[in-house]
Structures are given as C-alpha cells and as structure tokens.
PDB file of C-alpha atoms in Angstrom:
ATOM      1  CA  UNK A   1       0.000   0.000   0.000  1.00 78.00           C
ATOM      2  CA  UNK A   2       1.184   3.501  -0.833  1.00 84.00           C
ATOM      3  CA  UNK A   3      -0.839   4.894   2.090  1.00 93.00           C
ATOM      4  CA  UNK A   4      -1.753   8.576   1.766  1.00 96.00           C
ATOM      5  CA  UNK A   5      -0.196  10.342  -1.207  1.00 97.00           C
ATOM      6  CA  UNK A   6      -0.188  14.083  -1.931  1.00 98.00           C
ATOM      7  CA  UNK A   7       0.730  16.041  -5.022  1.00 97.00           C
ATOM      8  CA  UNK A   8       2.475  18.307  -5.671  1.00 97.00           C
ATOM      9  CA  UNK A   9       5.216  18.347  -3.018  1.00 97.00           C
ATOM     10  CA  UNK A  10       5.955  22.040  -3.602  1.00 97.00           C
ATOM     11  CA  UNK A  11       4.001  24.826  -5.273  1.00 97.00           C
ATOM     12  CA  UNK A  12       4.446  28.559  -5.734  1.00 97.00           C
ATOM     13  CA  UNK A  13       1.399  30.630  -6.645  1.00 97.00           C
ATOM     14  CA  UNK A  14       0.786  34.274  -7.292  1.00 97.00           C
ATOM     15  CA  UNK A  15      -1.938  36.074  -5.355  1.00 98.00           C
ATOM     16  CA  UNK A  16      -5.301  35.459  -6.977  1.00 97.00           C
ATOM     17  CA  UNK A  17      -4.357  32.239  -8.754  1.00 97.00           C
ATOM     18  CA  UNK A  18      -6.311  29.070  -8.132  1.00 96.00           C
ATOM     19  CA  UNK A  19      -5.081  25.517  -7.769  1.00 96.00           C
ATOM     20  CA  UNK A  20      -6.015  22.090  -6.485  1.00 97.00           C
ATOM     21  CA  UNK A  21      -3.981  20.073  -4.010  1.00 98.00           C
ATOM     22  CA  UNK A  22      -4.440  16.383  -4.636  1.00 98.00           C
ATOM     23  CA  UNK A  23      -4.806  13.700  -1.971  1.00 98.00           C
ATOM     24  CA  UNK A  24      -5.378   9.991  -2.458  1.00 97.00           C
ATOM     25  CA  UNK A  25      -5.398   6.964  -0.158  1.00 96.00           C
ATOM     26  CA  UNK A  26      -5.445   3.271  -1.001  1.00 95.00           C
ATOM     27  CA  UNK A  27      -6.423   1.916   2.420  1.00 93.00           C
ATOM     28  CA  UNK A  28     -10.193   2.045   1.833  1.00 91.00           C
ATOM     29  CA  UNK A  29     -10.539   4.566   4.656  1.00 92.00           C
ATOM     30  CA  UNK A  30     -13.905   6.272   5.071  1.00 92.00           C
ATOM     31  CA  UNK A  31     -12.674   9.425   6.757  1.00 93.00           C
ATOM     32  CA  UNK A  32     -10.332  11.975   5.167  1.00 95.00           C
ATOM     33  CA  UNK A  33      -9.180  15.400   6.352  1.00 96.00           C
ATOM     34  CA  UNK A  34      -7.107  18.399   5.344  1.00 97.00           C
ATOM     35  CA  UNK A  35      -4.898  20.277   7.806  1.00 97.00           C
ATOM     36  CA  UNK A  36      -2.590  23.236   7.474  1.00 97.00           C
ATOM     37  CA  UNK A  37       0.569  23.585   9.526  1.00 97.00           C
ATOM     38  CA  UNK A  38       2.069  26.979  10.265  1.00 94.00           C
ATOM     39  CA  UNK A  39       5.143  27.682  12.406  1.00 88.00           C
ATOM     40  CA  UNK A  40       4.250  27.747  16.085  1.00 84.00           C
ATOM     41  CA  UNK A  41       0.576  26.989  15.361  1.00 86.00           C
ATOM     42  CA  UNK A  42       0.404  23.218  15.292  1.00 89.00           C
ATOM     43  CA  UNK A  43      -1.993  21.635  12.795  1.00 95.00           C
ATOM     44  CA  UNK A  44      -5.400  23.143  12.147  1.00 95.00           C
ATOM     45  CA  UNK A  45      -8.284  21.320  10.503  1.00 95.00           C
ATOM     46  CA  UNK A  46      -9.536  22.895   7.260  1.00 97.00           C
ATOM     47  CA  UNK A  47     -12.191  20.479   5.966  1.00 97.00           C
ATOM     48  CA  UNK A  48     -13.023  16.850   6.473  1.00 95.00           C
ATOM     49  CA  UNK A  49     -15.140  14.091   4.954  1.00 95.00           C
ATOM     50  CA  UNK A  50     -16.760  11.060   6.564  1.00 92.00           C
ATOM     51  CA  UNK A  51     -17.540   9.383   3.254  1.00 92.00           C
ATOM     52  CA  UNK A  52     -18.051   9.917  -0.458  1.00 92.00           C
ATOM     53  CA  UNK A  53     -20.380  12.854  -1.016  1.00 93.00           C
ATOM     54  CA  UNK A  54     -20.144  14.079   2.593  1.00 94.00           C
ATOM     55  CA  UNK A  55     -17.923  16.986   3.638  1.00 96.00           C
ATOM     56  CA  UNK A  56     -17.876  19.459   6.507  1.00 95.00           C
ATOM     57  CA  UNK A  57     -15.898  22.449   7.703  1.00 95.00           C
ATOM     58  CA  UNK A  58     -13.137  22.385  10.234  1.00 93.00           C
ATOM     59  CA  UNK A  59     -11.516  25.178  12.223  1.00 91.00           C
ATOM     60  CA  UNK A  60     -10.144  27.264   9.302  1.00 95.00           C
ATOM     61  CA  UNK A  61     -12.285  26.610   6.177  1.00 96.00           C
ATOM     62  CA  UNK A  62     -12.364  30.086   4.607  1.00 96.00           C
ATOM     63  CA  UNK A  63     -10.759  30.299   1.178  1.00 96.00           C
ATOM     64  CA  UNK A  64     -10.833  26.534   0.591  1.00 97.00           C
ATOM     65  CA  UNK A  65     -13.274  24.164  -1.087  1.00 97.00           C
ATOM     66  CA  UNK A  66     -13.421  20.391  -1.020  1.00 97.00           C
ATOM     67  CA  UNK A  67     -15.449  17.615  -2.592  1.00 96.00           C
ATOM     68  CA  UNK A  68     -15.381  13.837  -2.235  1.00 97.00           C
ATOM     69  CA  UNK A  69     -16.671  11.981  -5.248  1.00 96.00           C
ATOM     70  CA  UNK A  70     -14.797   8.738  -4.512  1.00 96.00           C
ATOM     71  CA  UNK A  71     -13.581   6.995  -1.358  1.00 94.00           C
ATOM     72  CA  UNK A  72      -9.981   7.271  -2.523  1.00 96.00           C
ATOM     73  CA  UNK A  73      -9.646  10.963  -3.412  1.00 97.00           C
ATOM     74  CA  UNK A  74     -10.133  14.179  -1.468  1.00 98.00           C
ATOM     75  CA  UNK A  75      -8.851  17.253  -3.360  1.00 98.00           C
ATOM     76  CA  UNK A  76      -8.478  20.673  -1.732  1.00 98.00           C
ATOM     77  CA  UNK A  77      -9.155  23.716  -3.909  1.00 98.00           C
ATOM     78  CA  UNK A  78      -7.827  27.205  -3.371  1.00 96.00           C
ATOM     79  CA  UNK A  79     -10.149  29.486  -5.305  1.00 92.00           C
ATOM     80  CA  UNK A  80      -8.134  32.718  -5.135  1.00 96.00           C
ATOM     81  CA  UNK A  81      -4.824  32.268  -3.371  1.00 96.00           C
ATOM     82  CA  UNK A  82      -3.733  34.791  -0.744  1.00 97.00           C
ATOM     83  CA  UNK A  83      -0.347  35.204   1.009  1.00 97.00           C
ATOM     84  CA  UNK A  84      -2.071  34.105   4.271  1.00 96.00           C
ATOM     85  CA  UNK A  85      -2.501  30.677   2.680  1.00 97.00           C
ATOM     86  CA  UNK A  86       1.242  30.131   2.560  1.00 97.00           C
ATOM     87  CA  UNK A  87       1.591  26.970   4.629  1.00 98.00           C
ATOM     88  CA  UNK A  88       2.305  23.260   4.615  1.00 98.00           C
ATOM     89  CA  UNK A  89      -0.819  21.257   3.864  1.00 98.00           C
ATOM     90  CA  UNK A  90      -1.361  17.733   5.113  1.00 98.00           C
ATOM     91  CA  UNK A  91      -4.022  15.270   4.097  1.00 97.00           C
ATOM     92  CA  UNK A  92      -4.977  12.496   6.509  1.00 96.00           C
ATOM     93  CA  UNK A  93      -7.244   9.480   6.482  1.00 94.00           C
ATOM     94  CA  UNK A  94      -8.578   6.899   8.912  1.00 92.00           C
ATOM     95  CA  UNK A  95     -10.999   4.035   9.073  1.00 88.00           C
ATOM     96  CA  UNK A  96     -14.626   4.807   9.668  1.00 76.00           C
ATOM     97  CA  UNK A  97     -16.783   5.154  12.731  1.00 71.00           C
ATOM     98  CA  UNK A  98     -16.306   2.410  15.300  1.00 68.00           C
ATOM     99  CA  UNK A  99     -12.787   1.623  14.125  1.00 67.00           C
ATOM    100  CA  UNK A 100      -9.389   2.825  15.272  1.00 73.00           C
ATOM    101  CA  UNK A 101      -9.124   6.579  15.641  1.00 81.00           C
ATOM    102  CA  UNK A 102      -5.578   6.579  14.232  1.00 86.00           C
ATOM    103  CA  UNK A 103      -5.106   9.103  11.457  1.00 89.00           C
ATOM    104  CA  UNK A 104      -2.552   8.420   8.730  1.00 93.00           C
ATOM    105  CA  UNK A 105      -0.936  11.544   7.320  1.00 95.00           C
ATOM    106  CA  UNK A 106       0.471  12.164   3.880  1.00 97.00           C
ATOM    107  CA  UNK A 107       3.921  13.718   3.287  1.00 96.00           C
ATOM    108  CA  UNK A 108       2.536  17.226   2.811  1.00 97.00           C
ATOM    109  CA  UNK A 109       2.458  19.957   0.164  1.00 98.00           C
ATOM    110  CA  UNK A 110       4.472  23.104   0.820  1.00 97.00           C
ATOM    111  CA  UNK A 111       2.623  26.054  -0.711  1.00 98.00           C
ATOM    112  CA  UNK A 112       4.005  29.559  -1.104  1.00 97.00           C
ATOM    113  CA  UNK A 113       1.760  32.409  -2.242  1.00 97.00           C
ATOM    114  CA  UNK A 114       3.571  35.549  -3.384  1.00 97.00           C
TER     115      UNK A 114
ATOM    116  CA  UNK B   1      -9.480  30.032  22.031  1.00 55.00           C
ATOM    117  CA  UNK B   2      -6.767  27.441  22.229  1.00 64.00           C
ATOM    118  CA  UNK B   3      -8.349  24.213  23.384  1.00 89.00           C
ATOM    119  CA  UNK B   4      -5.137  22.252  23.899  1.00 95.00           C
ATOM    120  CA  UNK B   5      -2.153  24.009  25.440  1.00 96.00           C
ATOM    121  CA  UNK B   6       1.236  22.335  25.031  1.00 97.00           C
ATOM    122  CA  UNK B   7       4.516  23.066  26.795  1.00 96.00           C
ATOM    123  CA  UNK B   8       7.399  23.538  26.490  1.00 97.00           C
ATOM    124  CA  UNK B   9       7.877  24.871  22.951  1.00 96.00           C
ATOM    125  CA  UNK B  10      11.334  23.337  22.794  1.00 97.00           C
ATOM    126  CA  UNK B  11      13.336  20.912  24.869  1.00 97.00           C
ATOM    127  CA  UNK B  12      16.955  19.816  24.815  1.00 98.00           C
ATOM    128  CA  UNK B  13      18.115  16.729  26.697  1.00 97.00           C
ATOM    129  CA  UNK B  14      21.146  14.492  26.734  1.00 97.00           C
ATOM    130  CA  UNK B  15      21.008  10.926  25.476  1.00 97.00           C
ATOM    131  CA  UNK B  16      19.471   8.720  28.146  1.00 97.00           C
ATOM    132  CA  UNK B  17      17.495  11.571  29.688  1.00 97.00           C
ATOM    133  CA  UNK B  18      13.730  11.538  30.196  1.00 97.00           C
ATOM    134  CA  UNK B  19      12.081  14.432  28.393  1.00 98.00           C
ATOM    135  CA  UNK B  20       8.545  15.261  29.540  1.00 98.00           C
ATOM    136  CA  UNK B  21       6.053  17.186  27.407  1.00 98.00           C
ATOM    137  CA  UNK B  22       2.860  18.474  28.949  1.00 98.00           C
ATOM    138  CA  UNK B  23      -0.583  19.266  27.585  1.00 98.00           C
ATOM    139  CA  UNK B  24      -3.677  20.771  29.180  1.00 97.00           C
ATOM    140  CA  UNK B  25      -7.168  20.811  27.749  1.00 96.00           C
ATOM    141  CA  UNK B  26     -10.356  22.701  28.500  1.00 93.00           C
ATOM    142  CA  UNK B  27     -13.148  20.712  26.871  1.00 92.00           C
ATOM    143  CA  UNK B  28     -14.290  17.980  29.280  1.00 91.00           C
ATOM    144  CA  UNK B  29     -16.016  16.213  26.373  1.00 91.00           C
ATOM    145  CA  UNK B  30     -12.641  15.218  24.909  1.00 92.00           C
ATOM    146  CA  UNK B  31     -12.211  11.457  25.192  1.00 90.00           C
ATOM    147  CA  UNK B  32      -9.309  10.613  22.894  1.00 91.00           C
ATOM    148  CA  UNK B  33      -5.784  11.958  23.458  1.00 94.00           C
ATOM    149  CA  UNK B  34      -3.119  11.003  20.903  1.00 94.00           C
ATOM    150  CA  UNK B  35       0.503  12.054  20.577  1.00 96.00           C
ATOM    151  CA  UNK B  36       2.020  12.486  17.135  1.00 96.00           C
ATOM    152  CA  UNK B  37       5.694  12.525  16.174  1.00 97.00           C
ATOM    153  CA  UNK B  38       6.901  14.513  13.190  1.00 97.00           C
ATOM    154  CA  UNK B  39      10.339  14.467  11.571  1.00 97.00           C
ATOM    155  CA  UNK B  40      11.449  17.363   9.357  1.00 94.00           C
ATOM    156  CA  UNK B  41       9.877  17.218   5.915  1.00 92.00           C
ATOM    157  CA  UNK B  42       7.502  14.407   6.868  1.00 94.00           C
ATOM    158  CA  UNK B  43       3.889  14.131   7.912  1.00 95.00           C
ATOM    159  CA  UNK B  44       2.971  13.472  11.553  1.00 96.00           C
ATOM    160  CA  UNK B  45       2.724   9.835  12.640  1.00 95.00           C
ATOM    161  CA  UNK B  46       0.773   8.460  15.586  1.00 94.00           C
ATOM    162  CA  UNK B  47       3.067   7.577  18.460  1.00 95.00           C
ATOM    163  CA  UNK B  48       0.712   6.586  21.271  1.00 94.00           C
ATOM    164  CA  UNK B  49      -2.836   7.438  22.377  1.00 93.00           C
ATOM    165  CA  UNK B  50      -4.922   7.198  25.545  1.00 92.00           C
ATOM    166  CA  UNK B  51      -8.578   7.264  26.553  1.00 90.00           C
ATOM    167  CA  UNK B  52      -9.684   8.855  29.860  1.00 88.00           C
ATOM    168  CA  UNK B  53     -10.591   5.545  31.505  1.00 89.00           C
ATOM    169  CA  UNK B  54      -6.913   4.823  32.271  1.00 91.00           C
ATOM    170  CA  UNK B  55      -4.276   6.955  33.996  1.00 93.00           C
ATOM    171  CA  UNK B  56      -1.225   5.636  32.176  1.00 95.00           C
ATOM    172  CA  UNK B  57      -0.304   3.841  28.984  1.00 95.00           C
ATOM    173  CA  UNK B  58       3.103   2.542  27.940  1.00 96.00           C
ATOM    174  CA  UNK B  59       4.347   1.542  24.527  1.00 94.00           C
ATOM    175  CA  UNK B  60       8.039   0.734  24.483  1.00 96.00           C
ATOM    176  CA  UNK B  61       9.976   3.770  25.739  1.00 97.00           C
ATOM    177  CA  UNK B  62       6.962   6.081  25.431  1.00 97.00           C
ATOM    178  CA  UNK B  63       4.475   6.632  28.261  1.00 97.00           C
ATOM    179  CA  UNK B  64       1.380   8.803  28.477  1.00 96.00           C
ATOM    180  CA  UNK B  65       0.247   9.916  31.930  1.00 96.00           C
ATOM    181  CA  UNK B  66      -3.317  11.177  32.168  1.00 95.00           C
ATOM    182  CA  UNK B  67      -4.882  13.233  34.966  1.00 94.00           C
ATOM    183  CA  UNK B  68      -8.596  13.605  34.301  1.00 93.00           C
ATOM    184  CA  UNK B  69      -9.349  15.855  37.291  1.00 93.00           C
ATOM    185  CA  UNK B  70      -6.586  18.285  36.343  1.00 95.00           C
ATOM    186  CA  UNK B  71      -7.414  18.012  32.623  1.00 95.00           C
ATOM    187  CA  UNK B  72      -3.783  17.340  31.827  1.00 96.00           C
ATOM    188  CA  UNK B  73      -1.795  14.661  30.052  1.00 97.00           C
ATOM    189  CA  UNK B  74       1.891  14.252  29.397  1.00 98.00           C
ATOM    190  CA  UNK B  75       4.348  12.282  27.290  1.00 98.00           C
ATOM    191  CA  UNK B  76       7.466  10.769  28.858  1.00 97.00           C
ATOM    192  CA  UNK B  77      10.276   9.330  26.735  1.00 97.00           C
ATOM    193  CA  UNK B  78      12.447   6.901  28.663  1.00 97.00           C
ATOM    194  CA  UNK B  79      16.127   6.467  27.770  1.00 97.00           C
ATOM    195  CA  UNK B  80      15.868   9.083  25.022  1.00 97.00           C
ATOM    196  CA  UNK B  81      18.001   8.633  21.904  1.00 97.00           C
ATOM    197  CA  UNK B  82      19.235  11.087  19.237  1.00 97.00           C
ATOM    198  CA  UNK B  83      16.791   9.393  16.841  1.00 97.00           C
ATOM    199  CA  UNK B  84      13.930  10.678  19.030  1.00 98.00           C
ATOM    200  CA  UNK B  85      14.797  14.239  17.971  1.00 98.00           C
ATOM    201  CA  UNK B  86      11.576  15.431  16.338  1.00 97.00           C
ATOM    202  CA  UNK B  87       8.578  17.642  16.926  1.00 97.00           C
ATOM    203  CA  UNK B  88       5.875  16.168  19.136  1.00 98.00           C
ATOM    204  CA  UNK B  89       2.241  17.191  19.067  1.00 97.00           C
ATOM    205  CA  UNK B  90      -0.481  16.356  21.545  1.00 97.00           C
ATOM    206  CA  UNK B  91      -4.080  16.375  20.361  1.00 95.00           C
ATOM    207  CA  UNK B  92      -7.622  15.723  21.541  1.00 94.00           C
ATOM    208  CA  UNK B  93     -10.995  14.888  20.079  1.00 91.00           C
ATOM    209  CA  UNK B  94     -14.499  13.909  21.106  1.00 87.00           C
ATOM    210  CA  UNK B  95     -16.197  10.605  20.420  1.00 73.00           C
ATOM    211  CA  UNK B  96     -14.108   9.674  17.418  1.00 69.00           C
ATOM    212  CA  UNK B  97     -14.873  12.971  15.737  1.00 75.00           C
ATOM    213  CA  UNK B  98     -12.701  14.058  12.848  1.00 75.00           C
ATOM    214  CA  UNK B  99     -12.262  17.377  14.635  1.00 83.00           C
ATOM    215  CA  UNK B 100      -8.857  16.608  16.109  1.00 89.00           C
ATOM    216  CA  UNK B 101      -7.497  19.641  17.987  1.00 92.00           C
ATOM    217  CA  UNK B 102      -3.698  19.869  18.135  1.00 94.00           C
ATOM    218  CA  UNK B 103      -1.332  21.555  20.540  1.00 95.00           C
ATOM    219  CA  UNK B 104       1.281  23.865  19.038  1.00 95.00           C
ATOM    220  CA  UNK B 105       4.067  21.319  19.231  1.00 96.00           C
ATOM    221  CA  UNK B 106       7.328  20.732  21.106  1.00 97.00           C
ATOM    222  CA  UNK B 107      10.641  20.511  19.289  1.00 97.00           C
ATOM    223  CA  UNK B 108      12.755  17.905  21.075  1.00 98.00           C
ATOM    224  CA  UNK B 109      16.502  17.664  20.583  1.00 98.00           C
ATOM    225  CA  UNK B 110      18.383  14.741  22.098  1.00 98.00           C
ATOM    226  CA  UNK B 111      22.124  15.344  22.120  1.00 97.00           C
ATOM    227  CA  UNK B 112      24.502  12.366  21.815  1.00 95.00           C
TER     228      UNK B 112
END
C-alpha cells in the first residue's frame, strides 16, 4: 500500500491564482481530512469528509473548497490564493466510525503564495 | 481560544534523559488523546494514544500519563536517543470525531 499520497510536493502561486492540491489513499478509509501547519501553530483542521459525497468544515475553512466523489480521493481547492494561505498542507485518512481513531498523514504539500 | 495548550515549545536533553512534554485541555467532552511525532519534511505519525478511563499507557519507551481531574496529560520518553529528535504534538478529540485539535508542538533535541 502507498498509504496517503499528496501532489504536488511544492508549489508557488501568485496572489489570486487558483489551484487544487491532490490527496489519495489506497487503504479504503472512510474518513479523510485536510490540515494546514504553520510555524508555532500546530496543525489546524480545514475540511473533512466522513464518506463519499459528505464533507464538513473544520476550524479554518475560509478560502478553501473540497469535494469527495470517490472513497480514494479528497482534493483541496484554493479558489483565489492569498499570502495568508502560505503553509504546509497535510491530508490524513482513517478508518470509519467504530474503528481505530488513528489518522494516517500524507507527506505534505508546501505552498508559497507571493 | 486554544483548546489544547502544550509546553514547552522546545526541549533539549542528553542521550538517556527523560524528556517530559505536557498538555492541558479545556473541553471535558474530549475522550481521545493522541501524541504524534513529526520528523522534518515528513507528515505526523501516531506515536501513542490514551482514553480517559486509564491513567497511564506505555508503549516501548513512550508513556502517556493522564490526569482527568486536572485536565492534563503528558508524554514521557524513557532512555531518550538522538533518533527521538523530532517535533511532538499532543491532540484531543471527542467521540471519534474528525475534529482533532492539536497543541502547538514541542521541538525535542536529544544530544549524543
């Protein structure tokens, strides 16, 4: 199993540009999440999904959109990038309700917005 | 409002020492308390986790101590090694919710 994969590893955007961060998992996990990590701030939840077609907001959802059309994929869209969105983004997945709470994290995407 | 407060921000110990990282929480509905370990350039990985029905859990050299009345939990690393040098995050959630709340992290350095 590849686990949780994220692409790209690095990205530089100009203010106002849009892009999609890709996340895929091959563990047949129901739950998937997106976090951002900023220096001295820990990880903060952006959006999450408890199954295909079901998404909800986390702690810092503004400026980001998500959708979940398949169990495997959970892309994160930046509609109009801002310098405040410069961060490292992590995707995570875990088994569904009633199973282990362990979240498996991807390797991250480092995004810089100029 | 920071729901999980972690201290210290950084910690330096000598090989063989026992670093201790502390976390305090406010929400009494939290019932799952994991610790994650993160190496530079990598994603966090679950190290050990505890539920509030026990006061201590050990896995190898790593121990979580949990004090429900004080709303605090801590990570102890026995016989620390240079390979333990990483950033450690505590976290908390309620009822298996996806809304995992993280502390701000502790950068641990273990000198040889």
